Amino acid sequence: MQKIAVTLLCLVFLLAALSPQASRAAVVDRNVVIVNNDTITLSEVNELAKPYFDQVRAQAPAEQQAEGMAQARRMVVERLIDKRLVAQEAAKRNLRVSDAELDSSLQQLLLSRNVTPDEFQEELKNIGLSEKQYREELRDQILSTKVINAVVRSKVLIPEEKILERYYSKAGAGGQGSYNLLQIGVAWGLQNKTGKTLTKKQAKEKIEQIRKQALAGAGFAQLAAAHSDLPSAEEGGALGNFRLQDMAASIRTAVETLQLEGVSPVVEQEPNFLIFKRIASPTSTQGEEVEQVSASPDAGERERIHQELFQEEMEKRLQQWLQELRGKAYIKIL
């Protein structure tokens, strides 16, 4: 329910056509969008926006409301277009959501949240939703899930390497694993060990060439010793073990998904361009044991990561599918 509320709240708008004069007269309903052989009416747009209009009007400065009206109205219309397209696809596949299914899903929701019907009604009241509106929103979600399962789900496959990549990333981010890194840096604007001073463009070109060699299998430590402008060059680029949370943000972003023997993208950290390679951690450093990440997640952790990646991929595929539907549809905003 919270997700629904947040989604709808983002789509609030003040209808630009409602001038003070018009508001005194009865509003005649009309079509505002054509979606293939279906239409979206002004009253539908108004109904979606109404519960949240007062909240936005109370919070937005007066001078910003005009711009917010147009932007939010477009967002509402776009969302309704997507809903129409999904409903049309459901009809083609004879997919429906019965009242019994809706009642069952709502009951499961209340049970999972340990909320009584009276408490649920109070929550709806607090966010400005009627039960009818919520039930229709839930019906749309269930129908969308059915369509997605029929059209998108079968195309979603999560390879093992993606699970391991997420596992290693989370282990490092949580401080439970170490990243043993080698680095190569090429400086600009400073005299390097060969006596040359490279421009920023030249330094970028050089580091990219070094990275290509590393990806092609050249020894990273040898490349560091030959080309790196950093003090670590003397140690073959060796940096030692680090936790993700101890790294600079730009470096953390570049290395957090690296598997063992992986080479990072180029990182700009003035006055150097950097690349990193992740290598296996030693069993100990100066006599102290280094905490290691397990070679692979256990069954429970693997399933949890699989579900997490699956949901992310489903969302991505859904957006792609909606774009494909739009590309094939006749849509006209009146």
PDB file of C-alpha atoms in Angstrom, residues 120-317:
ATOM      1  CA  PHE A 120      -6.663  -0.350   7.090  1.00  0.00           C
ATOM      2  CA  GLN A 121      -9.608   1.973   6.569  1.00  0.00           C
ATOM      3  CA  GLU A 122      -7.952   4.552   8.823  1.00  0.00           C
ATOM      4  CA  GLU A 123      -4.719   4.337   6.819  1.00  0.00           C
ATOM      5  CA  LEU A 124      -6.619   4.900   3.589  1.00  0.00           C
ATOM      6  CA  LYS A 125      -8.342   7.886   5.121  1.00  0.00           C
ATOM      7  CA  ASN A 126      -5.033   9.365   6.220  1.00  0.00           C
ATOM      8  CA  ILE A 127      -3.580   9.238   2.713  1.00  0.00           C
ATOM      9  CA  GLY A 128      -6.784  10.421   1.054  1.00  0.00           C
ATOM     10  CA  LEU A 129      -7.762   7.191  -0.724  1.00  0.00           C
ATOM     11  CA  SER A 130     -11.179   5.585  -0.785  1.00  0.00           C
ATOM     12  CA  GLU A 131     -11.458   1.808  -0.516  1.00  0.00           C
ATOM     13  CA  LYS A 132     -12.861   1.722  -4.040  1.00  0.00           C
ATOM     14  CA  GLN A 133      -9.814   3.537  -5.385  1.00  0.00           C
ATOM     15  CA  TYR A 134      -7.455   1.251  -3.540  1.00  0.00           C
ATOM     16  CA  ARG A 135      -9.247  -1.894  -4.689  1.00  0.00           C
ATOM     17  CA  GLU A 136      -9.082  -0.741  -8.297  1.00  0.00           C
ATOM     18  CA  GLU A 137      -5.396   0.040  -7.914  1.00  0.00           C
ATOM     19  CA  LEU A 138      -4.824  -3.406  -6.439  1.00  0.00           C
ATOM     20  CA  ARG A 139      -6.842  -4.995  -9.228  1.00  0.00           C
ATOM     21  CA  ASP A 140      -4.660  -3.229 -11.789  1.00  0.00           C
ATOM     22  CA  GLN A 141      -1.538  -4.480 -10.034  1.00  0.00           C
ATOM     23  CA  ILE A 142      -2.773  -8.077  -9.979  1.00  0.00           C
ATOM     24  CA  LEU A 143      -3.768  -7.893 -13.628  1.00  0.00           C
ATOM     25  CA  SER A 144      -0.410  -6.380 -14.520  1.00  0.00           C
ATOM     26  CA  THR A 145       1.305  -9.217 -12.675  1.00  0.00           C
ATOM     27  CA  LYS A 146      -0.665 -11.773 -14.679  1.00  0.00           C
ATOM     28  CA  VAL A 147       0.253 -10.110 -17.954  1.00  0.00           C
ATOM     29  CA  ILE A 148       3.884  -9.735 -16.924  1.00  0.00           C
ATOM     30  CA  ASN A 149       4.069 -13.394 -15.947  1.00  0.00           C
ATOM     31  CA  ALA A 150       2.632 -14.380 -19.298  1.00  0.00           C
ATOM     32  CA  VAL A 151       4.730 -12.048 -21.444  1.00  0.00           C
ATOM     33  CA  VAL A 152       7.885 -11.095 -19.556  1.00  0.00           C
ATOM     34  CA  ARG A 153       8.653 -13.669 -16.867  1.00  0.00           C
ATOM     35  CA  SER A 154       9.698 -16.438 -19.243  1.00  0.00           C
ATOM     36  CA  LYS A 155      12.396 -14.171 -20.699  1.00  0.00           C
ATOM     37  CA  VAL A 156      14.060 -13.434 -17.368  1.00  0.00           C
ATOM     38  CA  LEU A 157      17.072 -15.633 -16.670  1.00  0.00           C
ATOM     39  CA  ILE A 158      19.607 -14.900 -13.946  1.00  0.00           C
ATOM     40  CA  PRO A 159      23.015 -16.438 -14.748  1.00  0.00           C
ATOM     41  CA  GLU A 160      25.173 -17.772 -11.957  1.00  0.00           C
ATOM     42  CA  GLU A 161      27.873 -15.174 -12.566  1.00  0.00           C
ATOM     43  CA  LYS A 162      25.383 -12.384 -11.817  1.00  0.00           C
ATOM     44  CA  ILE A 163      24.529 -14.009  -8.489  1.00  0.00           C
ATOM     45  CA  LEU A 164      28.199 -14.298  -7.577  1.00  0.00           C
ATOM     46  CA  GLU A 165      28.872 -10.713  -8.678  1.00  0.00           C
ATOM     47  CA  ARG A 166      26.120  -9.405  -6.393  1.00  0.00           C
ATOM     48  CA  TYR A 167      27.292 -11.700  -3.578  1.00  0.00           C
ATOM     49  CA  TYR A 168      30.875 -10.440  -3.707  1.00  0.00           C
ATOM     50  CA  SER A 169      29.682  -6.848  -3.981  1.00  0.00           C
ATOM     51  CA  LYS A 170      27.426  -7.091  -0.929  1.00  0.00           C
ATOM     52  CA  ALA A 171      30.034  -8.965   1.072  1.00  0.00           C
ATOM     53  CA  GLY A 172      32.511  -6.173   0.481  1.00  0.00           C
ATOM     54  CA  ALA A 173      29.961  -3.419   1.121  1.00  0.00           C
ATOM     55  CA  GLY A 174      29.015  -4.959   4.436  1.00  0.00           C
ATOM     56  CA  GLY A 175      32.598  -5.069   5.600  1.00  0.00           C
ATOM     57  CA  GLN A 176      32.640  -8.879   5.586  1.00  0.00           C
ATOM     58  CA  GLY A 177      35.140  -9.182   2.743  1.00  0.00           C
ATOM     59  CA  SER A 178      38.341  -7.546   1.638  1.00  0.00           C
ATOM     60  CA  TYR A 179      39.407  -6.179  -1.717  1.00  0.00           C
ATOM     61  CA  ASN A 180      43.067  -6.808  -2.439  1.00  0.00           C
ATOM     62  CA  LEU A 181      43.919  -4.332  -5.186  1.00  0.00           C
ATOM     63  CA  LEU A 182      46.634  -3.451  -7.636  1.00  0.00           C
ATOM     64  CA  GLN A 183      46.586  -0.001  -9.204  1.00  0.00           C
ATOM     65  CA  ILE A 184      48.050   1.892 -12.129  1.00  0.00           C
ATOM     66  CA  GLY A 185      47.940   5.671 -12.322  1.00  0.00           C
ATOM     67  CA  VAL A 186      48.850   8.037 -15.145  1.00  0.00           C
ATOM     68  CA  ALA A 187      49.273  11.683 -14.133  1.00  0.00           C
ATOM     69  CA  TRP A 188      48.632  14.828 -16.100  1.00  0.00           C
ATOM     70  CA  GLY A 189      50.098  18.267 -15.549  1.00  0.00           C
ATOM     71  CA  LEU A 190      53.014  16.811 -13.579  1.00  0.00           C
ATOM     72  CA  GLN A 191      56.404  15.617 -14.700  1.00  0.00           C
ATOM     73  CA  ASN A 192      56.419  11.822 -14.720  1.00  0.00           C
ATOM     74  CA  LYS A 193      59.342   9.477 -14.140  1.00  0.00           C
ATOM     75  CA  THR A 194      60.356   9.697 -17.814  1.00  0.00           C
ATOM     76  CA  GLY A 195      60.651  13.480 -17.525  1.00  0.00           C
ATOM     77  CA  LYS A 196      57.551  14.175 -19.616  1.00  0.00           C
ATOM     78  CA  THR A 197      54.499  16.186 -18.644  1.00  0.00           C
ATOM     79  CA  LEU A 198      51.289  14.860 -20.229  1.00  0.00           C
ATOM     80  CA  THR A 199      48.167  16.823 -20.945  1.00  0.00           C
ATOM     81  CA  LYS A 200      44.936  15.488 -19.505  1.00  0.00           C
ATOM     82  CA  LYS A 201      43.935  14.156 -22.931  1.00  0.00           C
ATOM     83  CA  GLN A 202      47.272  12.405 -23.361  1.00  0.00           C
ATOM     84  CA  ALA A 203      47.058  10.879 -19.888  1.00  0.00           C
ATOM     85  CA  LYS A 204      43.542   9.572 -20.616  1.00  0.00           C
ATOM     86  CA  GLU A 205      44.673   8.014 -23.886  1.00  0.00           C
ATOM     87  CA  LYS A 206      47.646   6.386 -22.179  1.00  0.00           C
ATOM     88  CA  ILE A 207      45.645   4.831 -19.339  1.00  0.00           C
ATOM     89  CA  GLU A 208      43.079   3.503 -21.802  1.00  0.00           C
ATOM     90  CA  GLN A 209      45.845   1.824 -23.804  1.00  0.00           C
ATOM     91  CA  ILE A 210      47.275   0.299 -20.625  1.00  0.00           C
ATOM     92  CA  ARG A 211      43.813  -0.959 -19.661  1.00  0.00           C
ATOM     93  CA  LYS A 212      43.394  -2.601 -23.079  1.00  0.00           C
ATOM     94  CA  GLN A 213      46.677  -4.428 -22.550  1.00  0.00           C
ATOM     95  CA  ALA A 214      45.590  -5.559 -19.089  1.00  0.00           C
ATOM     96  CA  LEU A 215      42.261  -6.836 -20.416  1.00  0.00           C
ATOM     97  CA  ALA A 216      44.107  -8.660 -23.170  1.00  0.00           C
ATOM     98  CA  GLY A 217      46.083 -10.607 -20.570  1.00  0.00           C
ATOM     99  CA  ALA A 218      49.258  -8.573 -20.030  1.00  0.00           C
ATOM    100  CA  GLY A 219      50.623  -8.803 -16.491  1.00  0.00           C
ATOM    101  CA  PHE A 220      49.074  -6.012 -14.433  1.00  0.00           C
ATOM    102  CA  ALA A 221      52.012  -5.814 -12.015  1.00  0.00           C
ATOM    103  CA  GLN A 222      54.438  -5.554 -14.927  1.00  0.00           C
ATOM    104  CA  LEU A 223      52.330  -2.821 -16.538  1.00  0.00           C
ATOM    105  CA  ALA A 224      52.257  -0.945 -13.238  1.00  0.00           C
ATOM    106  CA  ALA A 225      56.012  -1.170 -12.822  1.00  0.00           C
ATOM    107  CA  ALA A 226      56.589   0.059 -16.364  1.00  0.00           C
ATOM    108  CA  HIS A 227      53.924   2.748 -16.735  1.00  0.00           C
ATOM    109  CA  SER A 228      52.397   3.837 -13.408  1.00  0.00           C
ATOM    110  CA  ASP A 229      53.273   7.284 -12.101  1.00  0.00           C
ATOM    111  CA  LEU A 230      52.289   6.345  -8.546  1.00  0.00           C
ATOM    112  CA  PRO A 231      54.626   5.310  -5.710  1.00  0.00           C
ATOM    113  CA  SER A 232      53.013   1.860  -5.730  1.00  0.00           C
ATOM    114  CA  ALA A 233      54.627   1.214  -9.118  1.00  0.00           C
ATOM    115  CA  GLU A 234      57.728  -0.013  -7.305  1.00  0.00           C
ATOM    116  CA  GLU A 235      55.579  -2.759  -5.729  1.00  0.00           C
ATOM    117  CA  GLY A 236      53.897  -3.727  -8.977  1.00  0.00           C
ATOM    118  CA  GLY A 237      50.955  -1.480  -8.156  1.00  0.00           C
ATOM    119  CA  ALA A 238      50.156  -3.304  -4.902  1.00  0.00           C
ATOM    120  CA  LEU A 239      47.794  -1.428  -2.587  1.00  0.00           C
ATOM    121  CA  GLY A 240      46.832  -4.163  -0.110  1.00  0.00           C
ATOM    122  CA  ASN A 241      43.461  -5.078   1.376  1.00  0.00           C
ATOM    123  CA  PHE A 242      40.614  -2.572   1.688  1.00  0.00           C
ATOM    124  CA  ARG A 243      36.953  -2.633   2.625  1.00  0.00           C
ATOM    125  CA  LEU A 244      34.565  -0.881   0.263  1.00  0.00           C
ATOM    126  CA  GLN A 245      33.410   1.582   2.906  1.00  0.00           C
ATOM    127  CA  ASP A 246      37.004   2.700   3.384  1.00  0.00           C
ATOM    128  CA  MET A 247      37.467   3.651  -0.263  1.00  0.00           C
ATOM    129  CA  ALA A 248      36.835   6.975  -1.986  1.00  0.00           C
ATOM    130  CA  ALA A 249      33.416   7.018  -3.631  1.00  0.00           C
ATOM    131  CA  SER A 250      34.738   7.074  -7.208  1.00  0.00           C
ATOM    132  CA  ILE A 251      37.043   4.116  -6.548  1.00  0.00           C
ATOM    133  CA  ARG A 252      34.357   2.209  -4.662  1.00  0.00           C
ATOM    134  CA  THR A 253      31.986   2.541  -7.613  1.00  0.00           C
ATOM    135  CA  ALA A 254      34.651   1.273  -9.994  1.00  0.00           C
ATOM    136  CA  VAL A 255      35.741  -1.794  -8.021  1.00  0.00           C
ATOM    137  CA  GLU A 256      32.710  -2.945  -6.001  1.00  0.00           C
ATOM    138  CA  THR A 257      31.462  -5.403  -8.652  1.00  0.00           C
ATOM    139  CA  LEU A 258      34.893  -6.700  -9.671  1.00  0.00           C
ATOM    140  CA  GLN A 259      35.366 -10.423  -9.472  1.00  0.00           C
ATOM    141  CA  LEU A 260      38.819 -11.845  -8.821  1.00  0.00           C
ATOM    142  CA  GLU A 261      41.255 -10.920 -11.615  1.00  0.00           C
ATOM    143  CA  GLY A 262      38.814  -8.283 -12.873  1.00  0.00           C
ATOM    144  CA  VAL A 263      40.080  -4.931 -14.183  1.00  0.00           C
ATOM    145  CA  SER A 264      38.140  -1.771 -13.353  1.00  0.00           C
ATOM    146  CA  PRO A 265      36.999   1.039 -15.647  1.00  0.00           C
ATOM    147  CA  VAL A 266      39.133   4.175 -15.714  1.00  0.00           C
ATOM    148  CA  VAL A 267      38.693   6.392 -12.640  1.00  0.00           C
ATOM    149  CA  GLU A 268      39.514  10.106 -12.724  1.00  0.00           C
ATOM    150  CA  GLN A 269      41.037  11.356  -9.475  1.00  0.00           C
ATOM    151  CA  GLU A 270      42.931  14.577 -10.102  1.00  0.00           C
ATOM    152  CA  PRO A 271      45.708  14.696 -11.168  1.00  0.00           C
ATOM    153  CA  ASN A 272      45.620  10.992 -12.151  1.00  0.00           C
ATOM    154  CA  PHE A 273      43.663   8.561 -14.223  1.00  0.00           C
ATOM    155  CA  LEU A 274      43.521   5.220 -12.387  1.00  0.00           C
ATOM    156  CA  ILE A 275      42.688   1.603 -13.071  1.00  0.00           C
ATOM    157  CA  PHE A 276      42.522  -1.259 -10.554  1.00  0.00           C
ATOM    158  CA  LYS A 277      42.743  -5.023 -10.577  1.00  0.00           C
ATOM    159  CA  ARG A 278      41.257  -7.215  -7.872  1.00  0.00           C
ATOM    160  CA  ILE A 279      43.427 -10.149  -6.848  1.00  0.00           C
ATOM    161  CA  ALA A 280      43.107 -12.898  -4.268  1.00  0.00           C
ATOM    162  CA  SER A 281      43.794 -11.772  -0.708  1.00  0.00           C
ATOM    163  CA  PRO A 282      46.703 -13.359   1.152  1.00  0.00           C
ATOM    164  CA  THR A 283      45.854 -15.625   4.070  1.00  0.00           C
ATOM    165  CA  SER A 284      47.506 -13.185   6.438  1.00  0.00           C
ATOM    166  CA  THR A 285      49.044  -9.737   6.588  1.00  0.00           C
ATOM    167  CA  GLN A 286      51.815  -9.063   9.123  1.00  0.00           C
ATOM    168  CA  GLY A 287      50.689 -12.086  11.104  1.00  0.00           C
ATOM    169  CA  GLU A 288      47.038 -11.045  11.292  1.00  0.00           C
ATOM    170  CA  GLU A 289      44.342 -13.103   9.650  1.00  0.00           C
ATOM    171  CA  VAL A 290      42.430 -11.362   6.844  1.00  0.00           C
ATOM    172  CA  GLU A 291      38.725 -12.077   6.747  1.00  0.00           C
ATOM    173  CA  GLN A 292      37.832 -13.824   3.478  1.00  0.00           C
ATOM    174  CA  VAL A 293      34.630 -13.937   1.502  1.00  0.00           C
ATOM    175  CA  SER A 294      33.327 -17.472   0.979  1.00  0.00           C
ATOM    176  CA  ALA A 295      33.971 -18.713  -2.542  1.00  0.00           C
ATOM    177  CA  SER A 296      30.220 -19.013  -3.138  1.00  0.00           C
ATOM    178  CA  PRO A 297      27.022 -18.165  -1.234  1.00  0.00           C
ATOM    179  CA  ASP A 298      25.146 -20.878   0.642  1.00  0.00           C
ATOM    180  CA  ALA A 299      21.784 -22.075  -0.659  1.00  0.00           C
ATOM    181  CA  GLY A 300      19.731 -19.589   1.362  1.00  0.00           C
ATOM    182  CA  GLU A 301      21.845 -16.585   0.423  1.00  0.00           C
ATOM    183  CA  ARG A 302      21.940 -17.673  -3.201  1.00  0.00           C
ATOM    184  CA  GLU A 303      18.134 -17.856  -3.358  1.00  0.00           C
ATOM    185  CA  ARG A 304      17.771 -14.458  -1.707  1.00  0.00           C
ATOM    186  CA  ILE A 305      20.158 -12.851  -4.196  1.00  0.00           C
ATOM    187  CA  HIS A 306      18.453 -14.669  -7.069  1.00  0.00           C
ATOM    188  CA  GLN A 307      15.073 -13.240  -6.073  1.00  0.00           C
ATOM    189  CA  GLU A 308      16.532  -9.764  -5.692  1.00  0.00           C
ATOM    190  CA  LEU A 309      18.120  -9.861  -9.148  1.00  0.00           C
ATOM    191  CA  PHE A 310      14.996 -11.438 -10.609  1.00  0.00           C
ATOM    192  CA  GLN A 311      12.782  -8.593  -9.401  1.00  0.00           C
ATOM    193  CA  GLU A 312      15.212  -6.001 -10.735  1.00  0.00           C
ATOM    194  CA  GLU A 313      15.345  -7.701 -14.123  1.00  0.00           C
ATOM    195  CA  MET A 314      11.556  -8.057 -14.217  1.00  0.00           C
ATOM    196  CA  GLU A 315      11.159  -4.324 -13.639  1.00  0.00           C
ATOM    197  CA  LYS A 316      13.635  -3.546 -16.407  1.00  0.00           C
ATOM    198  CA  ARG A 317      11.967  -5.954 -18.830  1.00  0.00           C
TER     199      ARG A 317
END
